[in-house]
Coordinates of C-alpha atoms in Angstrom, one line a residue:
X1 CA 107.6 20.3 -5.0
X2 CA 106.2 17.3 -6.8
X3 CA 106.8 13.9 -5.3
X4 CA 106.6 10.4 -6.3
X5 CA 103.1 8.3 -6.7
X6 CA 104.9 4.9 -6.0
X7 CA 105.9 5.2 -2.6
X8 CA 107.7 1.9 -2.3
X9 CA 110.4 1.3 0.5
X10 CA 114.0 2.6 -0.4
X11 CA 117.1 1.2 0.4
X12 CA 119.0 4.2 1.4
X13 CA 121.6 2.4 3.5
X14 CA 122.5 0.2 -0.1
X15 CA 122.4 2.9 -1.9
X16 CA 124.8 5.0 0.4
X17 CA 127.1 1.7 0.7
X18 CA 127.1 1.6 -3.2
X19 CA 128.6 5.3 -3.5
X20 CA 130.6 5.2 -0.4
X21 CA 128.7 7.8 1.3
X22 CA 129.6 8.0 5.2
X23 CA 128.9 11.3 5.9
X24 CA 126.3 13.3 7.1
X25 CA 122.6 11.9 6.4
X26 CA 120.6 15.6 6.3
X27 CA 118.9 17.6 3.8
X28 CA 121.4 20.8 3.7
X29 CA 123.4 22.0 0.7
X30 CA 127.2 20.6 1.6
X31 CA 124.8 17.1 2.0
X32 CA 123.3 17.5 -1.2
X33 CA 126.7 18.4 -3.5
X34 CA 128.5 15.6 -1.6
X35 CA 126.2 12.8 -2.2
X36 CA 125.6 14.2 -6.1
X37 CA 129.9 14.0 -6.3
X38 CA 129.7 10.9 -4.8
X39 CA 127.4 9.1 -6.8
X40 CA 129.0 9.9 -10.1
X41 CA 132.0 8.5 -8.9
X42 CA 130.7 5.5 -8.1
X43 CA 128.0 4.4 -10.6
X44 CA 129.0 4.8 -14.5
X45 CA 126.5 6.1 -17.1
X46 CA 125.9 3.5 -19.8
X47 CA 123.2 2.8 -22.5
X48 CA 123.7 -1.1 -22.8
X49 CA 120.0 -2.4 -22.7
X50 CA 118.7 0.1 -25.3
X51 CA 121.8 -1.0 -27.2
X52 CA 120.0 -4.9 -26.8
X53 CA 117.3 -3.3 -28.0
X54 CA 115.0 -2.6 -24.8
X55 CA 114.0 0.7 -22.7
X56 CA 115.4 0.5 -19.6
X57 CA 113.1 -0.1 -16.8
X58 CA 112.4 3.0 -14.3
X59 CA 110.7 0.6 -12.1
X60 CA 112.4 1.3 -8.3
X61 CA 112.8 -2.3 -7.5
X62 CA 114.9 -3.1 -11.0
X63 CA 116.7 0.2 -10.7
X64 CA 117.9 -0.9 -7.0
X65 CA 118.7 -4.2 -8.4
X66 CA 120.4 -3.3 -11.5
X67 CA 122.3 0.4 -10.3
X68 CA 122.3 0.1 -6.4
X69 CA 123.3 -4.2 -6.3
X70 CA 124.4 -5.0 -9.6
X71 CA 127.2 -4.0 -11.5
X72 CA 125.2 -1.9 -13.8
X73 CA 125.1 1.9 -14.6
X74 CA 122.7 3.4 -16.9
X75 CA 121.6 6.5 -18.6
X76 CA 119.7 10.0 -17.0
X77 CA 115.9 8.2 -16.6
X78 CA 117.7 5.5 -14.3
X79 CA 120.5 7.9 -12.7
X80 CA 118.5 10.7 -12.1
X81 CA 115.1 8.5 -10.7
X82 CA 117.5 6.9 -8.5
X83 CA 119.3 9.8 -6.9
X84 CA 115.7 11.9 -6.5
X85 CA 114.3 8.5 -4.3
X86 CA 117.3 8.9 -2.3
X87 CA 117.4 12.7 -2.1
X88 CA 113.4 12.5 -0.8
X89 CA 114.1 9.7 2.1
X90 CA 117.2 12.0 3.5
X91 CA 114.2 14.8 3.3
X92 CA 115.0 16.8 0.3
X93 CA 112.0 18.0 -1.7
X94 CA 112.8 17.4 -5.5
X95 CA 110.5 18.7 -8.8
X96 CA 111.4 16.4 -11.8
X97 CA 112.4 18.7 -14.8
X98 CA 112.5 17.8 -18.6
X99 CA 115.5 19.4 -20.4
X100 CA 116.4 20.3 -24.1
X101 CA 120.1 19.1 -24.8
X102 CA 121.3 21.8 -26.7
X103 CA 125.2 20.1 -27.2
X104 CA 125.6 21.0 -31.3
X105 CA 122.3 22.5 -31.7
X106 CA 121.9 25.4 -33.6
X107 CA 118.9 26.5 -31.7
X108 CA 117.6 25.2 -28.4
X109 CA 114.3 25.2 -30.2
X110 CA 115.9 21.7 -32.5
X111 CA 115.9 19.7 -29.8
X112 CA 113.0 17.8 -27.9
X113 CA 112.7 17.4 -24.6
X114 CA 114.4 14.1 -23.9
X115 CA 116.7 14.9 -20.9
X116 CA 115.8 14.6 -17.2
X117 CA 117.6 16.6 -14.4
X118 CA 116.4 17.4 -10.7
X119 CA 115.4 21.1 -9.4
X120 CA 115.9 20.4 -5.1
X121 CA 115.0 22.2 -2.4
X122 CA 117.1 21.7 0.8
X123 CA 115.5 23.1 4.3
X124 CA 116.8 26.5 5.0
X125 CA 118.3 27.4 1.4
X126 CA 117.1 30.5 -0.2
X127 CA 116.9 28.8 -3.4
X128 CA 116.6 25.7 -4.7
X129 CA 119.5 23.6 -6.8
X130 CA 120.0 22.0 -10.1
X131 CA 121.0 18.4 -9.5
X132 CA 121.7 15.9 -12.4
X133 CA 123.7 13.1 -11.8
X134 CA 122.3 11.6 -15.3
X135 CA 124.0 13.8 -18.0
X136 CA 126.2 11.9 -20.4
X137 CA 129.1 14.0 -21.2
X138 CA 132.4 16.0 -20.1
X139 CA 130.2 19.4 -19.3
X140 CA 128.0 17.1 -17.3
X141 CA 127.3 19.2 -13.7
X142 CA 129.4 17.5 -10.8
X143 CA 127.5 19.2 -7.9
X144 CA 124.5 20.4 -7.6
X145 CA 124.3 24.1 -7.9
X146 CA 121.9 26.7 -6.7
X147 CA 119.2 28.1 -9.4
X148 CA 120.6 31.4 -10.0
X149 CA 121.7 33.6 -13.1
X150 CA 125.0 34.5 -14.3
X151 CA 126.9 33.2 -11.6
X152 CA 129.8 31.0 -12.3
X153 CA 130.0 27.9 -10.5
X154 CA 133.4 25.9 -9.8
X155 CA 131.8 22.5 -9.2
X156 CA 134.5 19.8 -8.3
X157 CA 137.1 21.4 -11.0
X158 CA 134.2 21.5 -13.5
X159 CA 132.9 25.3 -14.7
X160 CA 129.4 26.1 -15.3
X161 CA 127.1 28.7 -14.9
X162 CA 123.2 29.4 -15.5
X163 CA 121.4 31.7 -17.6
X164 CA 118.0 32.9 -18.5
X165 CA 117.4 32.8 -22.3
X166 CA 114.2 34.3 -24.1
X167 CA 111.9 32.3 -25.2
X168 CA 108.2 32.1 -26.1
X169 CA 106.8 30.7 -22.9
X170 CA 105.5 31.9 -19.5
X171 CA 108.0 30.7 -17.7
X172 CA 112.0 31.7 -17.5
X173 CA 114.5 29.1 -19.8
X174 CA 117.1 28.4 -18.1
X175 CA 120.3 27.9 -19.9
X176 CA 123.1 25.4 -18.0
X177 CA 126.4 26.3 -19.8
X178 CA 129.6 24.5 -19.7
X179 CA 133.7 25.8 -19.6
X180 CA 135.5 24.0 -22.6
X181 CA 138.5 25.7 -21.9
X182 CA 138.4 28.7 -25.0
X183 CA 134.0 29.4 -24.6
X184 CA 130.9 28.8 -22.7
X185 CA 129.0 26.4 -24.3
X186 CA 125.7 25.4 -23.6
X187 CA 124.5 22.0 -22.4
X188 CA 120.8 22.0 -21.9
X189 CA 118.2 23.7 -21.4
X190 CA 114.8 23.6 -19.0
X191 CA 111.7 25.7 -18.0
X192 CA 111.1 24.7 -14.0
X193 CA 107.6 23.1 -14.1
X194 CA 107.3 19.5 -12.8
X195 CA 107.0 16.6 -14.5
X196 CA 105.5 13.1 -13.5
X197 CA 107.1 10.0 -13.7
X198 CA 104.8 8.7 -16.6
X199 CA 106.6 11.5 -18.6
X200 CA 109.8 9.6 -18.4
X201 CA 108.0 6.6 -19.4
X202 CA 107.4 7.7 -23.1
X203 CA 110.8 9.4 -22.8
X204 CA 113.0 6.4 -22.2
X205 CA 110.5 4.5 -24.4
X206 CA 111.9 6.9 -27.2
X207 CA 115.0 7.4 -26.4
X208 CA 115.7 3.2 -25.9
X209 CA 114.1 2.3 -29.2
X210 CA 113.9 5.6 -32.0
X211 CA 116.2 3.6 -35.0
X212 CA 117.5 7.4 -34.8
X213 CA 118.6 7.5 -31.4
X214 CA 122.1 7.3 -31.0
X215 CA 121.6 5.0 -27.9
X216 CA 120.3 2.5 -29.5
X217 CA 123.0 2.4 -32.4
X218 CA 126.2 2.7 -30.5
X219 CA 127.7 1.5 -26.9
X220 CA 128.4 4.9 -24.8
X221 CA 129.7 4.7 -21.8
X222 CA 131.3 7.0 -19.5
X223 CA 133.0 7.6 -15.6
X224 CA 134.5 9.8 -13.7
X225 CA 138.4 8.5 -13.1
X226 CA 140.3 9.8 -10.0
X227 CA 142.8 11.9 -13.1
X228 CA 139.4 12.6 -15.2
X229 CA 137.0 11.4 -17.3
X230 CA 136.7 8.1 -19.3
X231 CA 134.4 7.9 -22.2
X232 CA 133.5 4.9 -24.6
X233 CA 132.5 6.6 -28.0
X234 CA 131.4 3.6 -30.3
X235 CA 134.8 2.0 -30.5
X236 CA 137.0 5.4 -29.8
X237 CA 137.9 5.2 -26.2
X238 CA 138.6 8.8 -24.7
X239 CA 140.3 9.8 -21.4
X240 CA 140.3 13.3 -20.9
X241 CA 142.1 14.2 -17.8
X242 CA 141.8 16.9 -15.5
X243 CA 144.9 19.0 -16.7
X244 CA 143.4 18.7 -20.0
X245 CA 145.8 16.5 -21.6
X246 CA 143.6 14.2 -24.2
X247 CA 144.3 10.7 -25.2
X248 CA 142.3 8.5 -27.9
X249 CA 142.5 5.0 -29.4
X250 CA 140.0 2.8 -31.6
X251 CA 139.5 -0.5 -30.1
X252 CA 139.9 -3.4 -32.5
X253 CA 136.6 -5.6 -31.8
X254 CA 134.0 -6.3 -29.9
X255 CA 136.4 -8.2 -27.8
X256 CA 138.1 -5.5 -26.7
X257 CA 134.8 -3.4 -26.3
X258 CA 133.6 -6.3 -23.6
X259 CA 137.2 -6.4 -22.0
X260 CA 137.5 -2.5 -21.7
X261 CA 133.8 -2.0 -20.2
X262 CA 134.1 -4.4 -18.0
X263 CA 137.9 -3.6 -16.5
X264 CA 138.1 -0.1 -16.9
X265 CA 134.3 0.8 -16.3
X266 CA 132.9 -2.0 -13.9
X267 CA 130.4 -2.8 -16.0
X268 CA 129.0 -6.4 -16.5
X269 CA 128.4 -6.3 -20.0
X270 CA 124.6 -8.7 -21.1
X271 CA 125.8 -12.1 -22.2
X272 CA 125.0 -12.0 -25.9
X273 CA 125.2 -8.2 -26.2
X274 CA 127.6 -7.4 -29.5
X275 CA 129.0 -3.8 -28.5
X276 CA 130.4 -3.2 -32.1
X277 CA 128.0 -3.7 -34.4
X278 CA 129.8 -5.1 -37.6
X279 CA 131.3 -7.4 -34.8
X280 CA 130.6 -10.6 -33.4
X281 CA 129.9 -11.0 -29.6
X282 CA 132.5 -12.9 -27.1

């Protein structure tokens, strides 16, 4: 498995206090889908630096400062770097994947590789799991589940399942695929080989600062709530709870925008930073 080049001391025992994590500290499966449940409960996704206009940085000090001690979240470069330092100092092996999001895509070939998800190894497993703590949306993965075809999983309440897909390359494309409800639909897709950190470098780079990006144009921000999941869409904010019952609203100014991500997310939102564009800031 591919590990890290910057080998700088972790704080696991902040990082376990920041998702409430008091249970076992070994590299085994129930570990593994309990810390990966744990951590999306406690630390939101957000995109609110590359919304001031900067890439994130992937940096493990400023990632322990701003995820671990602050009252930040972030988005799958910082989530996901995060969760595979503390995965490898409870002994974990973890390979650094780069994924296609295929949410809307007509072909997985549309999209470039921009998302990052984890492939772990746990001693004693027979196969290795998909972990991704960093995925931005409802058919996001809730535990980590084992790399293996045309099973389905019941994660947490969540569906999913995994399949192979054809494809030009030498290596099997796997499909993760989501329940809605009425279809499977698919959520991204990956090839196994391992990427380095410097990948994710140019990645977040890209994904921060592309004009195109939708990161960088609008605030989203999501969580997992203890009746479902809370999004913030632009100004729509979304609570789709776990019976399925949906509820919407458009929020009136950036006001409100600061107000709701800091109450209902835990966020503390950059001084300065206008949410709304069209808007001016608190």
């Amino acid at each position: 498995m591919a590990h890290s080049t910057r080998e700088t001391p972790f704080d696991l025992d902040g990082y376990l206090e920041r998702i409430g994590w008091q249970g076992p500290r070994r590299a085994d499966a129930d570990t593994l889908r309990g810390l990966h449940l744990a951590h999306l409960r406690a630390i939101p996704f957000e995109n609110l630096d590359a919304l001031a206009g900067r890439a994130p940085s992937l940096d493990p000090e400023d990632l322990t400062a701003k995820l671990v001690r602050g009252r930040r979240g972030g988005y799958c470069y910082e989530h996901n770097t995060l969760f595979a330092r503390a995965l490898r100092a409870l002994g974990f092996g973890v390979t650094l994947l780069a994924a296609r999001v295929v949410v809307g895509a007509d072909r997985i070939e549309d999209r470039p590789r921009t998302h990052m998800a984890l492939l772990v190894e746990a001693p004693g497993t027979p196969e290795p799991y998909l972990a991704d703590v960093g995925f931005g949306a409802i058919g996001s993965l809730l535990e980590a589940v084992p790399l293996r075809a045309d099973t389905e999983f019941h994660d947490a309440g969540r569906r999913h399942r995994l399949t192979r897909t054809p494809h030009g390359g030498p290596l099997d494309l796997w499909l993760l695929q989501a329940w809605t409800g009425e279809s499977w639909q698919g959520q991204y897709a990956f090839t196994p080989e391992p990427f380095a950190e410097s990948d994710y470098e140019v990645f977040n780079w890209h994904v921060a600062t592309n004009p195109r990006s939708p990161f960088s144009r609008r605030p989203y921000v999501q969580r997992l709530t203890p009746r479902g999941h809370l999004l913030l869409d632009g100004d729509r904010l979304v609570e789709t709870r776990d019976d399925g019952t949906v509820t919407e609203r458009k929020l009136t100014g950036d006001d409100e925008a600061r107000r709701v991500v800091e109450a209902e997310f835990g966020l503390d939102v950059p001084a300065g930073l206008v949410l709304l564009r069209g808007a001016r800031a608190s």
